[in-house]
mmCIF file of C-alpha atoms in Angstrom:
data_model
loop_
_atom_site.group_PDB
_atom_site.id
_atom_site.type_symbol
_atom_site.label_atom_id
_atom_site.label_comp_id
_atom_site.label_asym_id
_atom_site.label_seq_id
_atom_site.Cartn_x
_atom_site.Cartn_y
_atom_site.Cartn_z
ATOM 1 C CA UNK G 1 35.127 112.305 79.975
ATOM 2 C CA UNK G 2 35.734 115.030 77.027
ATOM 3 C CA UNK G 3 39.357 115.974 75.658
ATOM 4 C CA UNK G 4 38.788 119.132 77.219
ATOM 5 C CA UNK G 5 37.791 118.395 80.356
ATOM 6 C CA UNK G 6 40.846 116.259 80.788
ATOM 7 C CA UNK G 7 43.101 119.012 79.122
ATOM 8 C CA UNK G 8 41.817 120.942 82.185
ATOM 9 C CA UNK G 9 42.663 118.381 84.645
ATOM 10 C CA UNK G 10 45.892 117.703 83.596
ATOM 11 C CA UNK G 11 46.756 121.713 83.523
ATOM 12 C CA UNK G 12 45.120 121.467 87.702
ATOM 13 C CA UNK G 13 47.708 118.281 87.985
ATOM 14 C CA UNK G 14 50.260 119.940 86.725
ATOM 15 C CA UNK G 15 49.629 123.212 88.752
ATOM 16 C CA UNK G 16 49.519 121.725 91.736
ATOM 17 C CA UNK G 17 52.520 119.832 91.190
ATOM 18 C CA UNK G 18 54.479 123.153 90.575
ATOM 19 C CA UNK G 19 52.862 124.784 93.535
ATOM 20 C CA UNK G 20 53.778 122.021 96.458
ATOM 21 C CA UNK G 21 57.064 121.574 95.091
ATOM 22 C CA UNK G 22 57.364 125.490 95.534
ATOM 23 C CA UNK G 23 56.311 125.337 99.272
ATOM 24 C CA UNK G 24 58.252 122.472 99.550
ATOM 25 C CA UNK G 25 61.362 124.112 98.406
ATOM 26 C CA UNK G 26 60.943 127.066 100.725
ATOM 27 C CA UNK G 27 59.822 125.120 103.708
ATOM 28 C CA UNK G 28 62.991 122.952 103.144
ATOM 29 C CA UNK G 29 65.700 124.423 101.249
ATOM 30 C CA UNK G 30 68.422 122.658 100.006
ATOM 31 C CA UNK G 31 72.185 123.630 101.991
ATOM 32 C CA UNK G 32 74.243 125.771 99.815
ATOM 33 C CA UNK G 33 78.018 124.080 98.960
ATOM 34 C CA UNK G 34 80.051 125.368 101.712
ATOM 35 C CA UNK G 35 82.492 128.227 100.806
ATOM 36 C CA UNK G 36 83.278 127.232 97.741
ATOM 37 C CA UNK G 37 85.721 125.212 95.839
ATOM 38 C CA UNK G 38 89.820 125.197 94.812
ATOM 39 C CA UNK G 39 92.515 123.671 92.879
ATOM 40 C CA UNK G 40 94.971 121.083 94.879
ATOM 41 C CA UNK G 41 98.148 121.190 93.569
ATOM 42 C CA UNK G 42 100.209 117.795 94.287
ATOM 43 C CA UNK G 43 103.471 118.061 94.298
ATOM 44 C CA UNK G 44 105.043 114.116 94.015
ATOM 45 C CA UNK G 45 108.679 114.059 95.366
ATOM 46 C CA UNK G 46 111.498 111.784 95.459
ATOM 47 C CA UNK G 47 111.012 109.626 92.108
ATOM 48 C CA UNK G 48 114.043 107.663 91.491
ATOM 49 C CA UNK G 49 113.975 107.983 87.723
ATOM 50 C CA UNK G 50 112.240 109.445 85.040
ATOM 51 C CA UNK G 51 110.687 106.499 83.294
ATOM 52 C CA UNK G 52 106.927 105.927 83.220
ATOM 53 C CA UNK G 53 104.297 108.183 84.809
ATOM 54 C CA UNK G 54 102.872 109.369 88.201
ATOM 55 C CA UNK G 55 99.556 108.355 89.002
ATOM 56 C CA UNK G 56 97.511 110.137 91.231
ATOM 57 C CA UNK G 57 94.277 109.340 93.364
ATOM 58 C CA UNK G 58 91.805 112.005 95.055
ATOM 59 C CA UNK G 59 89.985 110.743 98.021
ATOM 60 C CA UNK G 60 87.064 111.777 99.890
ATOM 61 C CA UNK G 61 86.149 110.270 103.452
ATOM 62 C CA UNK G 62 83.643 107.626 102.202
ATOM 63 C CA UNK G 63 86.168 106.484 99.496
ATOM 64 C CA UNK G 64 87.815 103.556 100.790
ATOM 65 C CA UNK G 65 91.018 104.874 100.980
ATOM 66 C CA UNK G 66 93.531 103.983 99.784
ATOM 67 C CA UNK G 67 92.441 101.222 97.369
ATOM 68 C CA UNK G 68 93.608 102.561 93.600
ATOM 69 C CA UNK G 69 90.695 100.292 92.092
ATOM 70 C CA UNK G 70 88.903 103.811 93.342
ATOM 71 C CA UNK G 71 86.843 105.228 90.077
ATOM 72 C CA UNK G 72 86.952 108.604 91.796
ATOM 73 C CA UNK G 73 89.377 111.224 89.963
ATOM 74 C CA UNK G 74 92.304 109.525 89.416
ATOM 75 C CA UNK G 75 94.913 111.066 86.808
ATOM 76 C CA UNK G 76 98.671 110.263 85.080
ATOM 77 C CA UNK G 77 101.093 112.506 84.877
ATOM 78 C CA UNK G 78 104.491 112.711 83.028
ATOM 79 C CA UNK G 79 107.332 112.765 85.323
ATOM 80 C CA UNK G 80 110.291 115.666 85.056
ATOM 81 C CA UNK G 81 113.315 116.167 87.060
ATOM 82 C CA UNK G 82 112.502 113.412 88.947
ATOM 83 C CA UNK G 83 108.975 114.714 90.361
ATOM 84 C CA UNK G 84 105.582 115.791 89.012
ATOM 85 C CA UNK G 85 102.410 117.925 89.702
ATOM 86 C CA UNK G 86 98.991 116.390 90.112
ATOM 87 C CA UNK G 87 96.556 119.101 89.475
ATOM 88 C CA UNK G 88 92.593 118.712 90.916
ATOM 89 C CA UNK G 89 90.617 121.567 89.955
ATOM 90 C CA UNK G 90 86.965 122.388 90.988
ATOM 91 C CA UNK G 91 87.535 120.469 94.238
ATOM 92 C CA UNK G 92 84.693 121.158 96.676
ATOM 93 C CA UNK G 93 85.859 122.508 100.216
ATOM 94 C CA UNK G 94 86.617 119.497 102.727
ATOM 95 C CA UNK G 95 88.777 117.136 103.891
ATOM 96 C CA UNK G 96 90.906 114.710 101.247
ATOM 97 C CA UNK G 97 93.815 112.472 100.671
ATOM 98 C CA UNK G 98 96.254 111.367 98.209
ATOM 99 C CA UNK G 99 97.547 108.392 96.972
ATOM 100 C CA UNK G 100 100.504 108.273 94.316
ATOM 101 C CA UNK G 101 102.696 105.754 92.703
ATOM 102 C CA UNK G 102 105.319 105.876 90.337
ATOM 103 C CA UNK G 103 104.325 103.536 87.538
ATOM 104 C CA UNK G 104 108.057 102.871 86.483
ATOM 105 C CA UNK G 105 106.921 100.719 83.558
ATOM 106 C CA UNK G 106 103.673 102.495 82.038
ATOM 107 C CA UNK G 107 101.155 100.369 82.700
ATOM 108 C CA UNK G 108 98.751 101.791 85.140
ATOM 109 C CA UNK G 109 98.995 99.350 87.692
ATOM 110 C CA UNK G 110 100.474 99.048 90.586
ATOM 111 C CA UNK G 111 102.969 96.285 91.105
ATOM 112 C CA UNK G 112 104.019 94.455 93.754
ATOM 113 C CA UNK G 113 106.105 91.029 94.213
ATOM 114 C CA UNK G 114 104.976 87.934 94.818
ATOM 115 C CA UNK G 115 104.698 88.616 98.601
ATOM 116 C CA UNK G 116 102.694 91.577 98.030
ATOM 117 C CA UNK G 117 105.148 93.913 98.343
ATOM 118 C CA UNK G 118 105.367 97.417 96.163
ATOM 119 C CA UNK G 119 107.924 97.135 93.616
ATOM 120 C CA UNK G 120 107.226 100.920 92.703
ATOM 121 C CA UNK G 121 107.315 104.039 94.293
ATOM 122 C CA UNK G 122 104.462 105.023 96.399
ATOM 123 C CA UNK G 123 103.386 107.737 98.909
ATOM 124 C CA UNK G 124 100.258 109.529 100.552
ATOM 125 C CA UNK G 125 99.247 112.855 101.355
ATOM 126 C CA UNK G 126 100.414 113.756 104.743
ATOM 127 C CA UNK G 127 103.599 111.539 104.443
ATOM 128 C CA UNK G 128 102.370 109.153 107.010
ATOM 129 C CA UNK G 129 105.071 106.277 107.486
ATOM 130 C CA UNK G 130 105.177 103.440 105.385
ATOM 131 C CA UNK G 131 104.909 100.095 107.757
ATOM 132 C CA UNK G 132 101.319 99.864 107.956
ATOM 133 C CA UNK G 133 98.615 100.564 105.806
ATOM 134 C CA UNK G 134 97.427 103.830 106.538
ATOM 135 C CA UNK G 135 93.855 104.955 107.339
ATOM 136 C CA UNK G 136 92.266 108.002 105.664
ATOM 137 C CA UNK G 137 93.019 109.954 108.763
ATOM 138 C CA UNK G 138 96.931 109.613 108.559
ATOM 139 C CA UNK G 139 96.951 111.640 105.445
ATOM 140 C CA UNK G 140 94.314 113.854 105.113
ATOM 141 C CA UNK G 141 94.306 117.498 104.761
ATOM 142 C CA UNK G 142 91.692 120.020 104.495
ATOM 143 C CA UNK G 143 90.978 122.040 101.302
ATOM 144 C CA UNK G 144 89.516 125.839 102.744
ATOM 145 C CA UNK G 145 91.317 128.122 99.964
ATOM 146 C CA UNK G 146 91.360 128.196 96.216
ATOM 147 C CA UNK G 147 94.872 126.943 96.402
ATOM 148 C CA UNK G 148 96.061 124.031 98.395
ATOM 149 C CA UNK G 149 99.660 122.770 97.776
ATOM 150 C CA UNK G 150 100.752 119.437 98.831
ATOM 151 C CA UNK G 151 104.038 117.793 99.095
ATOM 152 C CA UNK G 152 104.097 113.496 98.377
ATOM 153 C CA UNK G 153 107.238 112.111 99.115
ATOM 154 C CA UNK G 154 107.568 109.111 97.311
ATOM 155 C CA UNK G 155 108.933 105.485 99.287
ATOM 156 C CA UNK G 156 110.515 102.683 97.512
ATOM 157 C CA UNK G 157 111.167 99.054 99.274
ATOM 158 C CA UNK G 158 113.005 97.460 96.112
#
């Protein structure tokens, strides 16, 4: 076969390539992202001290919630007065929840005892109570606005 000839093909290839993903596009389009998106501004409460950081975790429904191993956006943020602000921008409309911790000592982990028990600060979005594990659905809310405040009020067992 001649270097033009298959020049030619290749151009046909291509063309109908273009063309079938065209008709496929209109036969099927793709959904639009509903509304839009916001900013959640978390506001973490009831830190007994200043020392160390706050360290936040954004959760969808398919997240496993509330494991902070999660890779989703997780942040640190210097504490003031006792609290601190968690700030998630560009946040597609939908249902979330929190996780935070005070992370007295600086070191990004969460610590417990040798039991298993929290030796820092922690709390969820929602404020559900504190004797059982929660599920995703005890402390979810719903972004629908560009600004959605939320209130963590942090628990301490030591």
């Amino acid at each position: 076969m001649s270097n033009g000839r298959q020049i030619t093909l290749l151009k046909k290839w291509r063309l109908a390539a273009l063309l079938s993903a065209v008709v496929t596009a209109a036969i099927h389009p793709v959904p639009m992202a509903s509304a839009g998106t916001g900013t959640i501004e978390a506001h973490v409460i009831k830190l007994r001290n200043n020392h160390g950081q706050v360290i936040c975790t954004l959760f969808t429904p398919s997240d496993k919630f509330p494991d902070q191993s999660h890779e989703g956006m997780t942040m640190a943020v210097p504490i003031k007065n006792k609290q601190a602000t968690c700030y998630f921008r560009n946040v597609r409309y939908g249902n979330y929840a929190i996780v935070a911790f005070h992370d007295e000592n600086h070191d990004g982990e969460f610590n417990q005892n040798w039991l298993g028990l929290p030796k820092e600060g922690f709390g969820f979005s929602d404020n559900p109570g504190t004797l059982r594990k929660p599920v995703f659905d005890d402390a979810k809310f719903i972004v629908s606005q560009p600004l959605m405040q939320v209130t963590i009020k942090l628990n301490y067992w030591f």
